Amino acid sequence: MSIAMIIFLVLSIVLLGLGFYGGTVDMTTATGISASIGQIRNFYLMLGALILFIVIYRFIFNRSNLKVQHMMSTTIRYVILIAVGAFMVYPLLWMVSATFKDNNEIFSTLSLIPARPTLDGYRAAMNDYGGDINIWRAMGNTYKYVIPKMLFTVISSTVTAYGFGRFKFRGRNALFALLMATLFLPQVVLNIPQFLMYRNFGWVDSPYYLALIVPTLFAQETYFVYMLIQFMRNIPRELDEAAKIDGCNIMQTLVLVLVPMLWPAMVSAGLFQFMWSSNDFMGPLLYVNSPARYPATLFVRMSMDADSGFAWNRVMAVSLISIIPSLVVFFLAQNQFMDGVTAGAVKG
């Protein structure tokens, strides 16, 4: 055993000793180091156990053959991935379990299994709020503008990226720099002038959600334009030249040659826009005034009754129902989503 392993072994034993014999200390009378040791004894236990495990693992690993070493490293890798995955997905699982609990149980335990299961949260989630709105109508309102925003964003961003990525024209560099500069402009700075402009246009509280949909026709999402430009740079220009020789014009080259190769990036842009628009709260809050047109994000807030107190199982149930379509869409398109996100980062 090396000197470093001996030092870590001694350190783990010391930390475990502090954890086991650190004692609980009353904060009102404790001072200095004794109070600190008493309050973090569990931390000492976990840290000491972790260091001891690493020392034992390295000791066994160094004295094993290659087959055993490969099996040990693979096992540790999967254990870490499963632990991290469980940690990341736990809040979502807790939200699902909270829909079957009452307020007392929600705030008294972190268990994922309800002690007294109830469907009151889902029954209350189906209630009408404001007289003419419910969760199903709110979700319908949401996708009345989310789907057009997604489609128009992908189309306008692709056309704009095609212009910057494939053509040279006067002022191209200046316009591209201006486009990229808008990435650093906070949306909150634009809210007031945009609201005043859209109000003059008569788009506020439009039954067609014009204030939310129309701007997406003009490639307002700079991030998607930049992502598609980066992806397009990996597509050889020789394909454009071959299409031109075959008689394709500019738009035919885009639609017939480039779009099939840009498809993973376009799916990624569409998914991002779909999820961002579905979760957007500020936009509908500014531009939708009629309760009958409220989307799911405003309905979730509307379902919180500040006078009689929050029924958190109802709030969780409404939230869960509202995010299910986004989860379904993401899992159906996750392969192309990952291809689109990663391909633009690799220069081909």
mmCIF file of C-alpha atoms in Angstrom:
data_model
loop_
_atom_site.group_PDB
_atom_site.id
_atom_site.type_symbol
_atom_site.label_atom_id
_atom_site.label_comp_id
_atom_site.label_asym_id
_atom_site.label_seq_id
_atom_site.Cartn_x
_atom_site.Cartn_y
_atom_site.Cartn_z
ATOM 1 C CA MET A 1 0.000 0.000 0.000
ATOM 2 C CA SER A 2 1.392 3.402 -1.012
ATOM 3 C CA ILE A 3 1.966 6.289 1.381
ATOM 4 C CA ALA A 4 -0.892 8.271 -0.198
ATOM 5 C CA MET A 5 -3.346 5.404 0.371
ATOM 6 C CA ILE A 6 -2.199 5.083 3.991
ATOM 7 C CA ILE A 7 -2.749 8.816 4.531
ATOM 8 C CA PHE A 8 -6.254 8.654 3.032
ATOM 9 C CA LEU A 9 -7.037 5.547 5.097
ATOM 10 C CA VAL A 10 -6.045 7.334 8.294
ATOM 11 C CA LEU A 11 -8.065 10.383 7.198
ATOM 12 C CA SER A 12 -11.170 8.250 6.592
ATOM 13 C CA ILE A 13 -10.830 6.611 10.021
ATOM 14 C CA VAL A 14 -10.507 10.037 11.673
ATOM 15 C CA LEU A 15 -13.579 11.362 9.849
ATOM 16 C CA LEU A 16 -15.610 8.270 10.737
ATOM 17 C CA GLY A 17 -14.548 8.681 14.342
ATOM 18 C CA LEU A 18 -15.682 12.293 14.341
ATOM 19 C CA GLY A 19 -18.976 11.200 12.819
ATOM 20 C CA PHE A 20 -19.658 8.451 15.331
ATOM 21 C CA TYR A 21 -18.393 10.211 18.450
ATOM 22 C CA GLY A 22 -18.956 13.848 17.545
ATOM 23 C CA GLY A 23 -22.002 14.046 19.807
ATOM 24 C CA THR A 24 -24.976 16.360 19.471
ATOM 25 C CA VAL A 25 -24.308 19.836 20.827
ATOM 26 C CA ASP A 26 -26.903 22.376 21.921
ATOM 27 C CA MET A 27 -26.498 25.432 19.695
ATOM 28 C CA THR A 28 -27.580 27.801 22.496
ATOM 29 C CA THR A 29 -24.622 26.828 24.687
ATOM 30 C CA ALA A 30 -22.062 25.387 22.268
ATOM 31 C CA THR A 31 -19.119 27.448 21.117
ATOM 32 C CA GLY A 32 -16.221 27.122 18.727
ATOM 33 C CA ILE A 33 -15.065 23.814 17.296
ATOM 34 C CA SER A 34 -17.307 21.661 19.495
ATOM 35 C CA ALA A 35 -20.435 23.211 18.013
ATOM 36 C CA SER A 36 -19.135 22.791 14.474
ATOM 37 C CA ILE A 37 -18.228 19.132 15.008
ATOM 38 C CA GLY A 38 -21.582 18.398 16.621
ATOM 39 C CA GLN A 39 -23.577 19.950 13.786
ATOM 40 C CA ILE A 40 -21.764 18.294 10.865
ATOM 41 C CA ARG A 41 -21.294 14.782 12.220
ATOM 42 C CA ASN A 42 -23.368 13.325 9.389
ATOM 43 C CA PHE A 43 -21.145 15.091 6.893
ATOM 44 C CA TYR A 44 -18.087 13.539 8.547
ATOM 45 C CA LEU A 45 -19.692 10.112 8.347
ATOM 46 C CA MET A 46 -20.473 10.401 4.651
ATOM 47 C CA LEU A 47 -17.098 11.889 3.739
ATOM 48 C CA GLY A 48 -15.193 9.322 5.793
ATOM 49 C CA ALA A 49 -17.181 6.442 4.301
ATOM 50 C CA LEU A 50 -16.573 7.790 0.787
ATOM 51 C CA ILE A 51 -12.805 8.104 1.305
ATOM 52 C CA LEU A 52 -12.657 4.635 2.895
ATOM 53 C CA PHE A 53 -14.563 3.173 -0.062
ATOM 54 C CA ILE A 54 -12.180 4.813 -2.547
ATOM 55 C CA VAL A 55 -9.140 3.486 -0.662
ATOM 56 C CA ILE A 56 -10.526 -0.062 -0.543
ATOM 57 C CA TYR A 57 -11.580 0.131 -4.198
ATOM 58 C CA ARG A 58 -8.141 1.289 -5.341
ATOM 59 C CA PHE A 59 -6.447 -1.370 -3.203
ATOM 60 C CA ILE A 60 -8.534 -4.170 -4.751
ATOM 61 C CA PHE A 61 -8.332 -2.647 -8.243
ATOM 62 C CA ASN A 62 -4.516 -2.499 -8.238
ATOM 63 C CA ARG A 63 -4.276 -6.192 -7.280
ATOM 64 C CA SER A 64 -6.789 -7.533 -9.810
ATOM 65 C CA ASN A 65 -6.339 -8.758 -13.373
ATOM 66 C CA LEU A 66 -7.538 -6.801 -16.402
ATOM 67 C CA LYS A 67 -10.884 -8.588 -16.631
ATOM 68 C CA VAL A 68 -11.757 -7.838 -13.008
ATOM 69 C CA GLN A 69 -10.541 -4.242 -13.383
ATOM 70 C CA HIS A 70 -12.783 -3.731 -16.413
ATOM 71 C CA MET A 71 -15.769 -5.201 -14.550
ATOM 72 C CA MET A 72 -15.109 -3.005 -11.488
ATOM 73 C CA SER A 73 -14.723 0.199 -13.517
ATOM 74 C CA THR A 74 -17.878 -0.551 -15.514
ATOM 75 C CA THR A 75 -19.845 -1.251 -12.339
ATOM 76 C CA ILE A 76 -18.695 1.969 -10.681
ATOM 77 C CA ARG A 77 -19.501 3.941 -13.826
ATOM 78 C CA TYR A 78 -23.058 2.623 -13.971
ATOM 79 C CA VAL A 79 -23.598 3.107 -10.239
ATOM 80 C CA ILE A 80 -22.549 6.756 -10.515
ATOM 81 C CA LEU A 81 -24.731 7.323 -13.589
ATOM 82 C CA ILE A 82 -27.753 5.707 -11.920
ATOM 83 C CA ALA A 83 -27.209 7.745 -8.745
ATOM 84 C CA VAL A 84 -26.913 11.013 -10.674
ATOM 85 C CA GLY A 85 -29.942 10.105 -12.812
ATOM 86 C CA ALA A 86 -32.025 9.288 -9.725
ATOM 87 C CA PHE A 87 -30.965 12.591 -8.146
ATOM 88 C CA MET A 88 -31.960 14.538 -11.281
ATOM 89 C CA VAL A 89 -35.321 12.814 -11.814
ATOM 90 C CA TYR A 90 -36.330 12.790 -8.132
ATOM 91 C CA PRO A 91 -38.082 16.228 -8.201
ATOM 92 C CA LEU A 92 -40.307 15.094 -11.090
ATOM 93 C CA LEU A 93 -41.134 11.821 -9.333
ATOM 94 C CA TRP A 94 -41.880 13.729 -6.137
ATOM 95 C CA MET A 95 -44.238 16.044 -8.025
ATOM 96 C CA VAL A 96 -46.090 13.033 -9.432
ATOM 97 C CA SER A 97 -46.424 11.477 -5.977
ATOM 98 C CA ALA A 98 -47.497 14.831 -4.474
ATOM 99 C CA THR A 99 -50.561 14.871 -6.717
ATOM 100 C CA PHE A 100 -51.864 11.903 -4.649
ATOM 101 C CA LYS A 101 -51.145 13.474 -1.218
ATOM 102 C CA ASP A 102 -52.871 16.087 0.906
ATOM 103 C CA ASN A 103 -51.149 19.242 2.135
ATOM 104 C CA ASN A 104 -50.181 17.751 5.508
ATOM 105 C CA GLU A 105 -48.403 14.794 3.934
ATOM 106 C CA ILE A 106 -46.746 16.923 1.234
ATOM 107 C CA PHE A 107 -45.021 19.073 3.844
ATOM 108 C CA SER A 108 -44.289 16.313 6.351
ATOM 109 C CA THR A 109 -42.426 13.715 4.268
ATOM 110 C CA LEU A 110 -40.168 13.320 1.258
ATOM 111 C CA SER A 111 -41.368 9.805 0.544
ATOM 112 C CA LEU A 112 -42.456 9.019 -3.000
ATOM 113 C CA ILE A 113 -45.154 6.599 -1.803
ATOM 114 C CA PRO A 114 -48.321 8.334 -0.482
ATOM 115 C CA ALA A 115 -49.427 7.061 2.922
ATOM 116 C CA ARG A 116 -53.065 8.038 2.241
ATOM 117 C CA PRO A 117 -53.525 8.200 -1.556
ATOM 118 C CA THR A 118 -56.233 10.541 -2.789
ATOM 119 C CA LEU A 119 -57.485 11.747 -6.174
ATOM 120 C CA ASP A 120 -58.768 15.052 -4.817
ATOM 121 C CA GLY A 121 -55.960 16.905 -6.580
ATOM 122 C CA TYR A 122 -57.002 15.622 -10.009
ATOM 123 C CA ARG A 123 -60.692 16.207 -9.288
ATOM 124 C CA ALA A 124 -59.951 19.811 -8.303
ATOM 125 C CA ALA A 125 -57.708 20.239 -11.355
ATOM 126 C CA MET A 126 -60.718 19.653 -13.605
ATOM 127 C CA ASN A 127 -62.679 22.517 -12.025
ATOM 128 C CA ASP A 128 -63.429 25.722 -13.924
ATOM 129 C CA TYR A 129 -61.741 28.956 -12.829
ATOM 130 C CA GLY A 130 -63.023 32.303 -13.966
ATOM 131 C CA GLY A 131 -66.255 30.690 -15.164
ATOM 132 C CA ASP A 132 -65.224 29.871 -18.731
ATOM 133 C CA ILE A 133 -61.791 28.236 -18.517
ATOM 134 C CA ASN A 134 -60.590 24.792 -17.454
ATOM 135 C CA ILE A 135 -57.392 22.813 -17.827
ATOM 136 C CA TRP A 136 -58.373 21.261 -21.160
ATOM 137 C CA ARG A 137 -59.378 24.560 -22.725
ATOM 138 C CA ALA A 138 -56.215 26.158 -21.336
ATOM 139 C CA MET A 139 -54.073 23.468 -22.942
ATOM 140 C CA GLY A 140 -55.944 23.932 -26.222
ATOM 141 C CA ASN A 141 -55.262 27.678 -26.011
ATOM 142 C CA THR A 142 -51.594 26.965 -25.372
ATOM 143 C CA TYR A 143 -51.085 24.941 -28.532
ATOM 144 C CA LYS A 144 -53.086 27.390 -30.626
ATOM 145 C CA TYR A 145 -50.033 29.649 -30.549
ATOM 146 C CA VAL A 146 -47.227 27.234 -29.582
ATOM 147 C CA ILE A 147 -47.505 25.113 -32.747
ATOM 148 C CA PRO A 148 -47.564 28.106 -35.165
ATOM 149 C CA LYS A 149 -44.655 29.683 -33.249
ATOM 150 C CA MET A 150 -42.661 26.480 -33.578
ATOM 151 C CA LEU A 151 -43.327 26.118 -37.320
ATOM 152 C CA PHE A 152 -42.721 29.769 -38.184
ATOM 153 C CA THR A 153 -39.568 29.895 -36.067
ATOM 154 C CA VAL A 154 -38.055 26.882 -37.835
ATOM 155 C CA ILE A 155 -38.963 28.188 -41.304
ATOM 156 C CA SER A 156 -37.787 31.782 -40.768
ATOM 157 C CA SER A 157 -34.608 30.728 -38.941
ATOM 158 C CA THR A 158 -33.723 28.258 -41.716
ATOM 159 C CA VAL A 159 -34.207 30.848 -44.469
ATOM 160 C CA THR A 160 -32.181 33.441 -42.538
ATOM 161 C CA ALA A 161 -29.401 30.960 -41.801
ATOM 162 C CA TYR A 162 -29.346 30.008 -45.498
ATOM 163 C CA GLY A 163 -28.803 33.633 -46.446
ATOM 164 C CA PHE A 164 -25.958 34.205 -43.987
ATOM 165 C CA GLY A 165 -24.393 30.774 -44.390
ATOM 166 C CA ARG A 166 -24.363 30.420 -48.182
ATOM 167 C CA PHE A 167 -24.309 33.890 -49.757
ATOM 168 C CA LYS A 168 -21.925 36.840 -49.766
ATOM 169 C CA PHE A 169 -23.530 40.273 -50.081
ATOM 170 C CA ARG A 170 -22.769 43.873 -49.197
ATOM 171 C CA GLY A 171 -23.037 44.470 -45.433
ATOM 172 C CA ARG A 172 -23.208 40.760 -44.617
ATOM 173 C CA ASN A 173 -20.620 40.912 -41.822
ATOM 174 C CA ALA A 174 -22.160 44.013 -40.254
ATOM 175 C CA LEU A 175 -25.652 42.522 -40.341
ATOM 176 C CA PHE A 176 -24.397 39.240 -38.866
ATOM 177 C CA ALA A 177 -22.622 41.132 -36.061
ATOM 178 C CA LEU A 178 -25.848 43.047 -35.392
ATOM 179 C CA LEU A 179 -27.781 39.785 -35.370
ATOM 180 C CA MET A 180 -25.391 38.227 -32.859
ATOM 181 C CA ALA A 181 -25.495 41.356 -30.695
ATOM 182 C CA THR A 182 -29.200 40.785 -30.097
ATOM 183 C CA LEU A 183 -28.259 37.626 -28.173
ATOM 184 C CA PHE A 184 -27.012 39.867 -25.381
ATOM 185 C CA LEU A 185 -30.132 42.033 -25.260
ATOM 186 C CA PRO A 186 -32.374 41.028 -22.311
ATOM 187 C CA GLN A 187 -36.004 40.439 -23.209
ATOM 188 C CA VAL A 188 -37.129 42.560 -20.253
ATOM 189 C CA VAL A 189 -35.664 45.638 -22.023
ATOM 190 C CA LEU A 190 -37.952 45.014 -25.000
ATOM 191 C CA ASN A 191 -41.184 44.310 -23.129
ATOM 192 C CA ILE A 192 -42.436 47.904 -22.829
ATOM 193 C CA PRO A 193 -41.716 49.109 -26.411
ATOM 194 C CA GLN A 194 -43.025 45.839 -27.841
ATOM 195 C CA PHE A 195 -46.209 46.092 -25.783
ATOM 196 C CA LEU A 196 -46.812 49.685 -26.902
ATOM 197 C CA MET A 197 -46.209 48.753 -30.551
ATOM 198 C CA TYR A 198 -48.442 45.670 -30.465
ATOM 199 C CA ARG A 199 -51.178 47.626 -28.694
ATOM 200 C CA ASN A 200 -51.134 50.206 -31.491
ATOM 201 C CA PHE A 201 -51.385 47.354 -33.995
ATOM 202 C CA GLY A 202 -54.433 46.011 -32.119
ATOM 203 C CA TRP A 203 -52.719 42.694 -31.379
ATOM 204 C CA VAL A 204 -53.115 42.729 -27.594
ATOM 205 C CA ASP A 205 -55.719 40.149 -26.530
ATOM 206 C CA SER A 206 -56.128 39.066 -30.139
ATOM 207 C CA PRO A 207 -58.156 35.844 -30.491
ATOM 208 C CA TYR A 208 -55.417 34.639 -32.867
ATOM 209 C CA TYR A 209 -52.542 35.464 -30.459
ATOM 210 C CA LEU A 210 -50.964 37.732 -33.087
ATOM 211 C CA ALA A 211 -48.570 39.394 -30.631
ATOM 212 C CA LEU A 212 -47.083 35.988 -29.826
ATOM 213 C CA ILE A 213 -47.087 34.447 -33.305
ATOM 214 C CA VAL A 214 -46.309 37.171 -35.860
ATOM 215 C CA PRO A 215 -42.799 38.100 -34.584
ATOM 216 C CA THR A 216 -41.643 34.519 -35.180
ATOM 217 C CA LEU A 217 -42.105 35.099 -38.934
ATOM 218 C CA PHE A 218 -39.036 37.367 -38.829
ATOM 219 C CA ALA A 219 -36.443 35.043 -37.251
ATOM 220 C CA GLN A 220 -36.496 36.796 -33.890
ATOM 221 C CA GLU A 221 -34.816 33.828 -32.151
ATOM 222 C CA THR A 222 -31.156 34.587 -32.877
ATOM 223 C CA TYR A 223 -29.949 31.464 -31.092
ATOM 224 C CA PHE A 224 -31.691 29.190 -33.609
ATOM 225 C CA VAL A 225 -30.331 31.162 -36.557
ATOM 226 C CA TYR A 226 -26.798 30.844 -35.194
ATOM 227 C CA MET A 227 -27.243 27.130 -34.493
ATOM 228 C CA LEU A 228 -28.457 26.479 -38.043
ATOM 229 C CA ILE A 229 -25.605 28.538 -39.536
ATOM 230 C CA GLN A 230 -23.068 26.485 -37.601
ATOM 231 C CA PHE A 231 -24.740 23.278 -38.746
ATOM 232 C CA MET A 232 -24.851 24.510 -42.357
ATOM 233 C CA ARG A 233 -21.104 25.183 -42.349
ATOM 234 C CA ASN A 234 -20.547 21.425 -42.030
ATOM 235 C CA ILE A 235 -22.455 20.771 -45.272
ATOM 236 C CA PRO A 236 -20.090 20.837 -48.308
ATOM 237 C CA ARG A 237 -20.717 23.635 -50.786
ATOM 238 C CA GLU A 238 -20.125 21.140 -53.572
ATOM 239 C CA LEU A 239 -23.683 19.909 -52.989
ATOM 240 C CA ASP A 240 -25.001 23.384 -53.825
ATOM 241 C CA GLU A 241 -22.914 23.462 -56.976
ATOM 242 C CA ALA A 242 -24.106 19.996 -58.018
ATOM 243 C CA ALA A 243 -27.728 21.065 -57.474
ATOM 244 C CA LYS A 244 -27.143 24.181 -59.597
ATOM 245 C CA ILE A 245 -25.699 22.060 -62.411
ATOM 246 C CA ASP A 246 -28.793 19.845 -62.219
ATOM 247 C CA GLY A 247 -30.972 22.916 -62.776
ATOM 248 C CA CYS A 248 -32.070 23.773 -59.216
ATOM 249 C CA ASN A 249 -32.650 27.403 -58.372
ATOM 250 C CA ILE A 250 -31.820 28.946 -54.980
ATOM 251 C CA MET A 251 -34.999 27.841 -53.187
ATOM 252 C CA GLN A 252 -34.959 24.369 -54.748
ATOM 253 C CA THR A 253 -31.397 23.917 -53.505
ATOM 254 C CA LEU A 254 -32.515 24.848 -50.004
ATOM 255 C CA VAL A 255 -35.632 22.676 -49.967
ATOM 256 C CA LEU A 256 -34.382 19.629 -51.868
ATOM 257 C CA VAL A 257 -30.706 19.504 -50.866
ATOM 258 C CA LEU A 258 -30.015 21.386 -47.651
ATOM 259 C CA VAL A 259 -33.210 20.902 -45.647
ATOM 260 C CA PRO A 260 -32.902 17.069 -45.546
ATOM 261 C CA MET A 261 -29.370 17.481 -44.175
ATOM 262 C CA LEU A 262 -30.415 20.273 -41.797
ATOM 263 C CA TRP A 263 -33.339 18.248 -40.498
ATOM 264 C CA PRO A 264 -31.781 17.214 -37.122
ATOM 265 C CA ALA A 265 -30.885 20.841 -36.359
ATOM 266 C CA MET A 266 -34.342 22.007 -37.443
ATOM 267 C CA VAL A 267 -35.971 19.424 -35.153
ATOM 268 C CA SER A 268 -33.789 20.673 -32.285
ATOM 269 C CA ALA A 269 -34.831 24.261 -32.939
ATOM 270 C CA GLY A 270 -38.486 23.226 -33.110
ATOM 271 C CA LEU A 271 -38.275 21.299 -29.830
ATOM 272 C CA PHE A 272 -36.565 24.157 -28.039
ATOM 273 C CA GLN A 273 -39.199 26.591 -29.258
ATOM 274 C CA PHE A 274 -42.005 24.179 -28.395
ATOM 275 C CA MET A 275 -40.814 23.771 -24.805
ATOM 276 C CA TRP A 276 -39.909 27.418 -24.280
ATOM 277 C CA SER A 277 -43.240 28.635 -25.648
ATOM 278 C CA SER A 278 -45.198 26.059 -23.651
ATOM 279 C CA ASN A 279 -43.498 27.262 -20.444
ATOM 280 C CA ASP A 280 -43.636 30.978 -21.270
ATOM 281 C CA PHE A 281 -45.457 32.986 -18.614
ATOM 282 C CA MET A 282 -44.534 36.611 -19.299
ATOM 283 C CA GLY A 283 -45.638 36.698 -22.959
ATOM 284 C CA PRO A 284 -49.218 35.481 -22.371
ATOM 285 C CA LEU A 285 -49.428 37.597 -19.208
ATOM 286 C CA LEU A 286 -48.738 40.749 -21.251
ATOM 287 C CA TYR A 287 -50.700 40.015 -24.404
ATOM 288 C CA VAL A 288 -53.644 37.828 -23.288
ATOM 289 C CA ASN A 289 -56.259 39.549 -21.138
ATOM 290 C CA SER A 290 -59.380 37.412 -21.528
ATOM 291 C CA PRO A 291 -59.580 34.437 -19.123
ATOM 292 C CA ALA A 292 -61.238 32.373 -21.856
ATOM 293 C CA ARG A 293 -57.993 32.627 -23.878
ATOM 294 C CA TYR A 294 -55.583 31.893 -21.045
ATOM 295 C CA PRO A 295 -52.915 29.240 -21.792
ATOM 296 C CA ALA A 296 -51.846 26.553 -19.328
ATOM 297 C CA THR A 297 -49.120 28.674 -17.700
ATOM 298 C CA LEU A 298 -51.638 31.333 -16.657
ATOM 299 C CA PHE A 299 -54.186 28.676 -15.705
ATOM 300 C CA VAL A 300 -51.717 27.112 -13.260
ATOM 301 C CA ARG A 301 -51.294 30.473 -11.568
ATOM 302 C CA MET A 302 -55.036 31.057 -11.705
ATOM 303 C CA SER A 303 -55.693 27.757 -9.926
ATOM 304 C CA MET A 304 -53.853 29.009 -6.825
ATOM 305 C CA ASP A 305 -56.491 30.452 -4.513
ATOM 306 C CA ALA A 306 -54.738 32.899 -2.196
ATOM 307 C CA ASP A 307 -57.871 33.487 -0.102
ATOM 308 C CA SER A 308 -58.526 29.934 1.051
ATOM 309 C CA GLY A 309 -54.926 28.694 0.801
ATOM 310 C CA PHE A 310 -53.236 26.550 -1.821
ATOM 311 C CA ALA A 311 -54.339 22.964 -2.337
ATOM 312 C CA TRP A 312 -50.897 21.873 -3.465
ATOM 313 C CA ASN A 313 -52.056 18.513 -4.791
ATOM 314 C CA ARG A 314 -54.318 20.436 -7.183
ATOM 315 C CA VAL A 315 -51.470 22.750 -8.215
ATOM 316 C CA MET A 316 -49.174 19.767 -8.792
ATOM 317 C CA ALA A 317 -51.858 17.918 -10.756
ATOM 318 C CA VAL A 318 -52.495 20.920 -13.023
ATOM 319 C CA SER A 319 -48.752 21.367 -13.547
ATOM 320 C CA LEU A 320 -48.249 17.684 -14.342
ATOM 321 C CA ILE A 321 -51.093 17.604 -16.861
ATOM 322 C CA SER A 322 -49.767 20.737 -18.559
ATOM 323 C CA ILE A 323 -46.217 19.396 -19.044
ATOM 324 C CA ILE A 324 -47.163 15.911 -20.279
ATOM 325 C CA PRO A 325 -47.376 16.972 -23.980
ATOM 326 C CA SER A 326 -43.893 18.525 -23.808
ATOM 327 C CA LEU A 327 -42.469 15.343 -22.273
ATOM 328 C CA VAL A 328 -44.153 13.156 -24.899
ATOM 329 C CA VAL A 329 -42.910 15.317 -27.789
ATOM 330 C CA PHE A 330 -39.375 15.370 -26.390
ATOM 331 C CA PHE A 331 -39.134 11.595 -25.936
ATOM 332 C CA LEU A 332 -40.561 10.955 -29.412
ATOM 333 C CA ALA A 333 -37.942 13.193 -31.038
ATOM 334 C CA GLN A 334 -35.026 12.790 -28.632
ATOM 335 C CA ASN A 335 -32.739 10.994 -31.113
ATOM 336 C CA GLN A 336 -32.923 13.742 -33.710
ATOM 337 C CA PHE A 337 -32.781 16.330 -30.936
ATOM 338 C CA MET A 338 -29.435 14.986 -29.694
ATOM 339 C CA ASP A 339 -28.096 14.742 -33.261
ATOM 340 C CA GLY A 340 -29.017 18.363 -33.926
ATOM 341 C CA VAL A 341 -27.551 19.669 -30.673
ATOM 342 C CA THR A 342 -24.198 17.869 -31.024
ATOM 343 C CA ALA A 343 -23.603 17.903 -34.792
ATOM 344 C CA GLY A 344 -23.159 21.665 -35.008
ATOM 345 C CA ALA A 345 -20.354 21.506 -32.438
ATOM 346 C CA VAL A 346 -18.203 19.177 -34.563
ATOM 347 C CA LYS A 347 -16.452 20.646 -37.566
ATOM 348 C CA GLY A 348 -16.677 18.188 -40.422
#
